[in-house]
Amino acid sequence: MEIGIGLPGHVTGVEGHTLAAWARRAEERKFASLIASDRLAWSTPEPLITLAAAAGATGGIRLVTSVLIAPLHTNPALFAKAAATLDRIAGPGRLHLGVAPGAREDDYRASGLDFTARGRALDLLVERVAAIWRGEQEVGPAPVTPGGPA
């Protein structure tokens, strides 16, 4: 059995050094993964940046977004670059992207995006990012994990 642990992103006022220490302790205690969640309308830190900090503080624990509201990332090339950069920082096989269209309208209101188009936006983002990671569009860096993060 593998057990992951969420980073304390929903706790108001959590600072970088606290997240890094939490990540190190989770790895020392043999948790399988560190998990960062995503909400735009809450005070939750941005998950890719949070996991980059965790990657720098740890050596091998899996890094997971649960769940990244992917349609809020409206530029697929920029999202592909950000995720590939994190993949390179973390090392092969560590980054696992859990994505979803999001179920809360307040996140879409805060972003100025159409809540009703989120499913189509997710499909498009996933298709474009996969194409970029296959080398079909010149956006770098390439992920270090073959085919891109899981």
Coordinates of N, CA, C and O in Angstrom, one line a residue:
M1 N 0.8 -1.2 0.0 CA 0.0 0.0 0.0 C 0.9 1.2 0.0 O 1.9 1.3 0.7
E2 N 0.5 2.2 -0.8 CA 1.2 3.5 -0.8 C 0.3 4.6 -0.3 O -0.9 4.6 -0.6
I3 N 0.8 5.4 0.6 CA 0.0 6.5 1.2 C 0.6 7.8 0.9 O 1.8 8.0 1.1
G4 N -0.2 8.8 0.4 CA 0.3 10.1 0.2 C -0.2 11.1 1.3 O -1.1 10.7 2.1
I5 N 0.4 12.2 1.4 CA 0.0 13.2 2.4 C -0.1 14.6 1.7 O 0.7 15.0 0.8
G6 N -1.2 15.3 2.0 CA -1.4 16.6 1.5 C -0.5 17.7 2.1 O -0.2 17.6 3.3
L7 N 0.0 18.6 1.3 CA 0.7 19.7 1.9 C -0.2 20.7 2.5 O -1.4 20.7 2.1
P8 N 0.2 21.4 3.5 CA -0.8 22.2 4.3 C -1.1 23.5 3.6 O -1.0 24.6 4.2
G9 N -1.6 23.5 2.4 CA -1.9 24.6 1.6 C -3.1 25.4 2.0 O -3.3 26.6 1.7
H10 N -4.0 24.7 2.6 CA -5.3 25.3 3.0 C -5.2 26.1 4.3 O -6.2 26.7 4.7
V11 N -4.1 26.0 5.0 CA -3.9 26.6 6.2 C -3.4 28.1 6.0 O -2.4 28.3 5.3
T12 N -4.1 29.0 6.4 CA -3.8 30.4 6.2 C -2.5 30.8 6.8 O -2.2 30.4 8.0
G13 N -1.6 31.4 6.1 CA -0.4 31.9 6.6 C 0.8 31.0 6.5 O 1.9 31.2 7.1
V14 N 0.6 29.8 5.9 CA 1.7 28.9 5.8 C 2.8 29.4 4.9 O 2.5 29.9 3.7
E15 N 4.0 29.5 5.3 CA 5.1 30.1 4.6 C 6.0 29.0 3.9 O 5.8 27.8 4.2
G16 N 6.8 29.4 3.0 CA 7.6 28.5 2.2 C 8.5 27.6 3.0 O 8.6 26.4 2.8
H17 N 9.1 28.1 4.1 CA 10.0 27.2 4.9 C 9.1 26.1 5.6 O 9.6 25.0 5.8
T18 N 7.9 26.5 6.0 CA 7.0 25.5 6.6 C 6.7 24.4 5.6 O 6.7 23.2 5.9
L19 N 6.3 24.8 4.3 CA 6.0 23.8 3.3 C 7.2 22.9 3.0 O 7.1 21.7 2.9
A20 N 8.4 23.5 3.0 CA 9.6 22.7 2.7 C 9.9 21.7 3.8 O 10.2 20.5 3.6
A21 N 9.8 22.2 5.1 CA 10.0 21.3 6.2 C 9.0 20.2 6.2 O 9.3 19.0 6.5
W22 N 7.7 20.5 5.9 CA 6.6 19.5 5.9 C 7.0 18.4 4.8 O 6.9 17.2 5.1
A23 N 7.5 18.9 3.7 CA 7.8 18.0 2.6 C 9.0 17.0 3.0 O 8.9 15.8 2.8
R24 N 10.0 17.6 3.6 CA 11.1 16.8 4.1 C 10.7 15.7 5.1 O 11.1 14.6 5.1
R25 N 9.8 16.2 6.1 CA 9.3 15.2 7.1 C 8.5 14.1 6.5 O 8.6 12.9 6.9
A26 N 7.7 14.5 5.5 CA 6.8 13.4 4.8 C 7.7 12.4 4.1 O 7.5 11.2 4.2
E27 N 8.8 12.9 3.5 CA 9.7 11.9 2.8 C 10.5 11.1 3.8 O 10.6 9.9 3.6
E28 N 10.9 11.7 4.9 CA 11.6 10.9 6.0 C 10.7 9.9 6.6 O 11.2 8.8 7.0
R29 N 9.4 10.1 6.6 CA 8.5 9.2 7.2 C 7.9 8.2 6.2 O 7.0 7.5 6.4
K30 N 8.5 8.2 5.0 CA 8.2 7.2 3.9 C 6.8 7.3 3.3 O 6.3 6.4 2.8
F31 N 6.2 8.5 3.3 CA 5.0 8.7 2.5 C 5.4 8.6 1.1 O 6.5 8.9 0.6
A32 N 4.4 8.0 0.3 CA 4.7 7.8 -1.1 C 4.6 9.1 -2.0 O 5.3 9.2 -3.0
S33 N 3.8 10.0 -1.5 CA 3.6 11.2 -2.3 C 3.2 12.4 -1.5 O 2.7 12.3 -0.4
L34 N 3.5 13.6 -2.0 CA 3.1 14.9 -1.5 C 2.1 15.4 -2.5 O 2.2 15.4 -3.7
I35 N 1.0 15.9 -1.9 CA -0.2 16.3 -2.7 C -0.5 17.8 -2.5 O -0.5 18.3 -1.4
A36 N -0.6 18.5 -3.6 CA -1.0 19.9 -3.6 C -2.4 20.1 -4.3 O -2.5 19.6 -5.5
S37 N -3.3 20.7 -3.7 CA -4.6 20.9 -4.4 C -4.7 22.3 -5.0 O -3.8 23.2 -4.7
D38 N -5.7 22.6 -5.7 CA -5.9 23.8 -6.5 C -7.2 24.4 -6.3 O -8.3 23.7 -6.4
R39 N -7.3 25.6 -5.9 CA -8.5 26.5 -5.9 C -8.1 27.9 -6.1 O -7.2 28.4 -5.5
L40 N -8.7 28.5 -7.1 CA -8.4 29.9 -7.4 C -9.0 30.9 -6.4 O -8.4 31.8 -6.0
A41 N -10.3 30.6 -6.0 CA -11.0 31.5 -5.1 C -10.7 31.3 -3.7 O -11.3 32.0 -2.8
W42 N -9.8 30.5 -3.3 CA -9.4 30.3 -1.9 C -7.9 30.8 -1.8 O -7.3 31.2 -2.7
S43 N -7.4 30.7 -0.6 CA -6.1 31.2 -0.3 C -5.0 30.1 -0.6 O -3.8 30.3 -0.2
T44 N -5.4 29.0 -1.2 CA -4.5 27.9 -1.5 C -3.4 28.4 -2.4 O -3.6 29.0 -3.4
P45 N -2.1 28.0 -2.1 CA -1.0 28.4 -3.0 C -1.1 27.7 -4.3 O -1.7 26.6 -4.4
E46 N -0.5 28.3 -5.3 CA -0.6 27.7 -6.7 C 0.2 26.4 -6.6 O 1.3 26.3 -6.1
P47 N -0.4 25.3 -7.1 CA 0.1 23.9 -6.9 C 1.4 23.6 -7.6 O 2.3 23.0 -7.0
L48 N 1.6 24.1 -8.8 CA 2.9 23.8 -9.5 C 4.1 24.5 -8.8 O 5.2 23.9 -8.6
I49 N 3.9 25.7 -8.3 CA 4.9 26.4 -7.6 C 5.2 25.8 -6.3 O 6.3 25.6 -5.9
T50 N 4.1 25.4 -5.6 CA 4.3 24.7 -4.3 C 5.0 23.4 -4.5 O 5.9 23.1 -3.7
L51 N 4.7 22.6 -5.5 CA 5.4 21.4 -5.7 C 6.9 21.6 -6.1 O 7.7 20.8 -5.9
A52 N 7.1 22.7 -6.8 CA 8.5 23.0 -7.1 C 9.3 23.2 -5.9 O 10.5 22.8 -5.7
A53 N 8.8 23.9 -4.9 CA 9.4 24.1 -3.6 C 9.6 22.8 -2.9 O 10.7 22.5 -2.4
A54 N 8.6 21.9 -3.0 CA 8.7 20.6 -2.4 C 9.8 19.8 -3.1 O 10.5 19.0 -2.4
A55 N 9.9 19.9 -4.4 CA 10.9 19.1 -5.1 C 12.3 19.5 -4.7 O 13.2 18.7 -4.6
G56 N 12.5 20.8 -4.5 CA 13.8 21.3 -4.1 C 14.2 20.9 -2.7 O 15.3 20.8 -2.3
A57 N 13.2 20.6 -1.9 CA 13.4 20.2 -0.5 C 13.5 18.7 -0.3 O 13.9 18.3 0.8
T58 N 13.2 17.9 -1.3 CA 13.2 16.5 -1.2 C 14.0 15.8 -2.3 O 14.4 16.5 -3.2
G59 N 14.1 14.5 -2.2 CA 14.9 13.8 -3.2 C 14.2 12.8 -4.1 O 14.6 12.5 -5.2
G60 N 13.1 12.2 -3.6 CA 12.5 11.2 -4.4 C 11.0 11.0 -4.3 O 10.4 10.3 -5.0
I61 N 10.4 11.6 -3.3 CA 9.0 11.4 -3.0 C 8.2 11.9 -4.3 O 8.5 12.9 -4.9
R62 N 7.1 11.2 -4.6 CA 6.3 11.6 -5.7 C 5.5 12.9 -5.4 O 5.2 13.2 -4.3
L63 N 5.4 13.7 -6.5 CA 4.7 15.0 -6.3 C 3.4 15.0 -7.2 O 3.5 14.7 -8.4
V64 N 2.3 15.3 -6.5 CA 1.0 15.1 -7.2 C 0.1 16.3 -7.1 O 0.0 16.9 -6.0
T65 N -0.5 16.7 -8.2 CA -1.6 17.7 -8.1 C -2.9 17.0 -8.0 O -3.2 16.1 -8.7
S66 N -3.7 17.4 -7.0 CA -5.0 16.8 -6.8 C -5.9 17.8 -6.2 O -6.0 18.1 -5.1
V67 N -6.7 18.3 -7.0 CA -6.7 18.2 -8.5 C -6.4 19.6 -9.1 O -6.9 20.6 -8.5
L68 N -5.6 19.7 -10.1 CA -5.3 20.9 -10.8 C -6.5 21.3 -11.7 O -6.9 20.5 -12.5
I69 N -7.0 22.5 -11.5 CA -8.2 22.9 -12.3 C -7.6 23.4 -13.7 O -7.3 24.6 -13.9
A70 N -7.3 22.5 -14.5 CA -6.6 22.7 -15.8 C -7.2 23.8 -16.7 O -6.4 24.6 -17.2
P71 N -8.5 23.9 -16.9 CA -9.0 24.9 -17.8 C -8.6 26.4 -17.4 O -8.7 27.3 -18.2
L72 N -8.3 26.6 -16.1 CA -7.9 27.9 -15.7 C -6.5 28.3 -16.3 O -6.2 29.5 -16.3
H73 N -5.8 27.3 -16.7 CA -4.5 27.6 -17.4 C -4.8 27.7 -18.9 O -4.8 26.8 -19.6
T74 N -5.1 28.9 -19.3 CA -5.7 29.1 -20.6 C -4.7 29.1 -21.8 O -5.0 29.1 -22.9
N75 N -3.4 29.1 -21.4 CA -2.3 29.0 -22.5 C -1.7 27.7 -22.4 O -0.8 27.5 -21.5
P76 N -2.0 26.7 -23.3 CA -1.5 25.4 -23.2 C 0.0 25.3 -23.3 O 0.7 24.5 -22.6
A77 N 0.6 26.2 -24.1 CA 2.1 26.2 -24.3 C 2.7 26.6 -23.0 O 3.7 26.0 -22.6
L78 N 2.2 27.6 -22.3 CA 2.8 28.1 -21.1 C 2.6 27.0 -20.0 O 3.5 26.8 -19.2
F79 N 1.4 26.4 -20.0 CA 1.2 25.3 -19.0 C 2.2 24.1 -19.2 O 2.7 23.6 -18.3
A80 N 2.3 23.7 -20.5 CA 3.3 22.7 -20.9 C 4.7 23.0 -20.4 O 5.4 22.1 -19.9
K81 N 5.1 24.2 -20.6 CA 6.4 24.7 -20.2 C 6.6 24.6 -18.7 O 7.6 24.1 -18.1
A82 N 5.6 25.1 -17.9 CA 5.6 25.1 -16.5 C 5.7 23.7 -15.9 O 6.5 23.4 -15.1
A83 N 4.8 22.8 -16.4 CA 4.8 21.4 -15.9 C 6.1 20.7 -16.3 O 6.7 19.9 -15.5
A84 N 6.6 20.9 -17.5 CA 7.9 20.3 -18.0 C 9.0 20.8 -17.1 O 10.0 20.1 -16.8
T85 N 9.0 22.1 -16.8 CA 10.1 22.7 -16.0 C 10.0 22.0 -14.6 O 11.1 21.6 -14.0
L86 N 8.9 21.9 -14.0 CA 8.8 21.2 -12.7 C 9.2 19.8 -12.8 O 9.9 19.2 -11.9
D87 N 8.9 19.1 -13.9 CA 9.3 17.7 -14.1 C 10.8 17.6 -14.1 O 11.4 16.7 -13.6
R88 N 11.5 18.6 -14.8 CA 12.9 18.6 -14.8 C 13.5 18.9 -13.5 O 14.6 18.3 -13.1
I89 N 12.9 19.8 -12.7 CA 13.4 20.1 -11.4 C 13.3 18.9 -10.5 O 14.2 18.6 -9.7
A90 N 12.2 18.2 -10.6 CA 11.9 17.1 -9.7 C 12.7 15.9 -10.0 O 13.1 15.1 -9.2
G91 N 12.9 15.6 -11.3 CA 13.5 14.4 -11.8 C 12.5 13.5 -12.4 O 11.3 13.5 -12.1
P92 N 13.0 12.5 -13.2 CA 12.1 11.6 -13.9 C 11.1 10.9 -13.0 O 11.5 10.3 -12.0
G93 N 9.8 10.9 -13.4 CA 8.8 10.1 -12.8 C 8.2 10.6 -11.5 O 7.3 9.9 -11.0
R94 N 8.7 11.7 -11.0 CA 8.2 12.2 -9.7 C 6.9 13.0 -9.8 O 6.1 12.9 -8.9
L95 N 6.7 13.7 -10.9 CA 5.5 14.6 -11.0 C 4.4 13.8 -11.7 O 4.5 13.2 -12.7
H96 N 3.2 13.9 -11.0 CA 2.0 13.3 -11.5 C 0.9 14.3 -11.5 O 0.6 14.9 -10.4
L97 N 0.4 14.6 -12.6 CA -0.6 15.7 -12.8 C -2.0 15.1 -12.7 O -2.4 14.4 -13.6
G98 N -2.7 15.4 -11.7 CA -4.1 15.1 -11.6 C -4.9 16.3 -12.0 O -4.7 17.4 -11.4
V99 N -5.6 16.3 -13.1 CA -6.3 17.4 -13.7 C -7.8 17.2 -13.7 O -8.2 16.0 -13.8
A100 N -8.6 18.2 -13.7 CA -10.0 18.2 -13.8 C -10.5 19.5 -14.3 O -9.8 20.5 -14.3
P101 N -11.8 19.5 -14.8 CA -12.4 20.8 -15.2 C -12.7 21.7 -14.1 O -12.9 22.9 -14.3
G102 N -12.9 21.2 -12.9 CA -13.3 22.0 -11.7 C -14.8 22.0 -11.6 O -15.5 22.0 -12.6
A103 N -15.3 22.0 -10.4 CA -16.7 21.9 -10.2 C -17.3 23.2 -9.5 O -18.5 23.2 -9.3
R104 N -16.5 24.1 -9.2 CA -16.9 25.3 -8.5 C -16.9 26.5 -9.4 O -15.9 27.0 -9.9
E105 N -18.1 27.1 -9.5 CA -18.3 28.3 -10.3 C -17.5 29.5 -9.8 O -17.0 30.3 -10.6
D106 N -17.2 29.6 -8.5 CA -16.5 30.8 -8.0 C -15.1 30.8 -8.5 O -14.5 31.9 -8.7
D107 N -14.4 29.7 -8.8 CA -13.1 29.7 -9.4 C -13.1 30.3 -10.8 O -12.2 31.0 -11.2
Y108 N -14.2 30.0 -11.5 CA -14.3 30.6 -12.9 C -14.7 32.0 -12.9 O -14.3 32.8 -13.7
R109 N -15.6 32.4 -11.9 CA -15.9 33.8 -11.8 C -14.6 34.7 -11.5 O -14.4 35.7 -12.1
A110 N -13.8 34.1 -10.6 CA -12.6 34.8 -10.2 C -11.6 34.9 -11.4 O -10.8 35.9 -11.5
S111 N -11.7 34.0 -12.3 CA -10.8 34.0 -13.5 C -11.3 34.7 -14.7 O -10.6 35.0 -15.6
G112 N -12.6 35.0 -14.7 CA -13.2 35.6 -15.8 C -13.5 34.7 -17.0 O -13.7 35.1 -18.1
L113 N -13.4 33.4 -16.7 CA -13.6 32.3 -17.7 C -15.0 31.8 -17.6 O -15.7 31.8 -16.6
D114 N -15.5 31.2 -18.7 CA -16.8 30.6 -18.9 C -16.8 29.2 -18.2 O -16.2 28.3 -18.7
F115 N -17.6 29.1 -17.1 CA -17.7 27.9 -16.4 C -18.3 26.8 -17.3 O -17.9 25.6 -17.2
T116 N -19.2 27.1 -18.2 CA -19.9 26.1 -19.0 C -19.0 25.6 -20.1 O -19.3 24.5 -20.6
A117 N -17.9 26.2 -20.3 CA -17.0 25.7 -21.4 C -15.8 24.9 -20.8 O -14.9 24.6 -21.5
R118 N -15.8 24.6 -19.5 CA -14.7 24.0 -18.9 C -14.3 22.6 -19.4 O -13.1 22.3 -19.5
G119 N -15.3 21.8 -19.7 CA -15.0 20.5 -20.2 C -14.2 20.5 -21.6 O -13.2 19.9 -21.8
R120 N -14.7 21.4 -22.5 CA -14.1 21.5 -23.8 C -12.7 22.1 -23.6 O -11.7 21.7 -24.3
A121 N -12.6 23.1 -22.7 CA -11.3 23.7 -22.4 C -10.3 22.7 -21.9 O -9.1 22.7 -22.3
L122 N -10.7 21.8 -21.0 CA -9.8 20.7 -20.5 C -9.4 19.8 -21.6 O -8.2 19.5 -21.7
D123 N -10.3 19.4 -22.5 CA -9.9 18.5 -23.6 C -8.9 19.2 -24.5 O -7.9 18.5 -24.8
L124 N -9.1 20.4 -24.8 CA -8.1 21.1 -25.7 C -6.8 21.3 -25.0 O -5.7 21.0 -25.6
L125 N -6.8 21.6 -23.7 CA -5.5 21.8 -23.0 C -4.7 20.5 -23.0 O -3.5 20.4 -23.3
V126 N -5.4 19.4 -22.7 CA -4.7 18.1 -22.6 C -4.2 17.7 -24.0 O -3.0 17.2 -24.1
E127 N -4.9 17.9 -25.0 CA -4.5 17.6 -26.4 C -3.3 18.4 -26.8 O -2.3 17.9 -27.3
R128 N -3.3 19.7 -26.5 CA -2.2 20.6 -26.9 C -0.9 20.4 -26.1 O 0.2 20.3 -26.7
V129 N -1.1 20.1 -24.8 CA 0.1 19.8 -24.0 C 0.7 18.5 -24.4 O 2.0 18.5 -24.6
A130 N -0.1 17.5 -24.7 CA 0.5 16.2 -25.2 C 1.3 16.4 -26.5 O 2.3 15.8 -26.7
A131 N 0.7 17.2 -27.4 CA 1.4 17.5 -28.7 C 2.7 18.2 -28.5 O 3.7 17.9 -29.1
I132 N 2.7 19.2 -27.6 CA 3.9 19.9 -27.3 C 5.0 18.9 -26.7 O 6.1 18.9 -27.1
W133 N 4.6 18.1 -25.8 CA 5.5 17.1 -25.2 C 6.0 16.1 -26.2 O 7.0 15.4 -25.9
R134 N 5.2 15.8 -27.2 CA 5.7 14.9 -28.3 C 6.6 15.6 -29.3 O 7.1 15.0 -30.2
G135 N 6.8 16.9 -29.1 CA 7.7 17.7 -29.9 C 7.1 18.3 -31.2 O 7.8 18.7 -32.1
E136 N 5.8 18.3 -31.2 CA 5.1 18.8 -32.4 C 5.0 20.4 -32.4 O 4.6 20.9 -33.4
Q137 N 5.4 21.0 -31.3 CA 5.4 22.5 -31.3 C 6.7 22.8 -30.5 O 7.0 22.2 -29.5
E138 N 7.4 23.8 -31.0 CA 8.6 24.2 -30.4 C 8.4 25.0 -29.1 O 8.4 26.2 -29.1
V139 N 8.3 24.3 -28.0 CA 8.2 24.9 -26.7 C 9.1 24.1 -25.8 O 9.1 22.9 -25.8
G140 N 9.9 24.8 -25.0 CA 10.9 24.1 -24.2 C 10.8 24.6 -22.8 O 10.3 25.7 -22.6
P141 N 11.4 24.0 -21.9 CA 12.2 22.7 -22.0 C 11.3 21.5 -22.2 O 10.1 21.6 -21.8
A142 N 11.8 20.5 -22.7 CA 11.1 19.2 -22.8 C 11.1 18.5 -21.4 O 12.0 18.7 -20.7
P143 N 10.0 17.8 -21.1 CA 10.0 17.1 -19.9 C 11.2 16.1 -19.8 O 11.6 15.5 -20.8
V144 N 11.7 15.8 -18.6 CA 12.7 14.8 -18.5 C 12.0 13.4 -18.4 O 12.7 12.4 -18.7
T145 N 10.8 13.3 -18.0 CA 10.1 12.0 -17.9 C 9.6 11.7 -19.4 O 9.0 12.6 -20.0
P146 N 9.9 10.6 -19.9 CA 9.5 10.2 -21.3 C 8.0 10.4 -21.5 O 7.2 9.9 -20.7
G147 N 7.6 11.2 -22.5 CA 6.2 11.4 -22.7 C 5.6 12.5 -21.8 O 4.4 12.9 -22.0
G148 N 6.3 13.0 -20.9 CA 5.8 14.0 -20.0 C 5.4 13.4 -18.6 O 5.3 12.2 -18.5
P149 N 5.1 14.3 -17.7 CA 4.6 13.8 -16.4 C 3.4 13.0 -16.5 O 2.6 13.1 -17.4
A150 N 3.3 12.0 -15.6 CA 2.1 11.1 -15.6 C 0.8 11.8 -15.3 O 0.8 12.8 -14.7

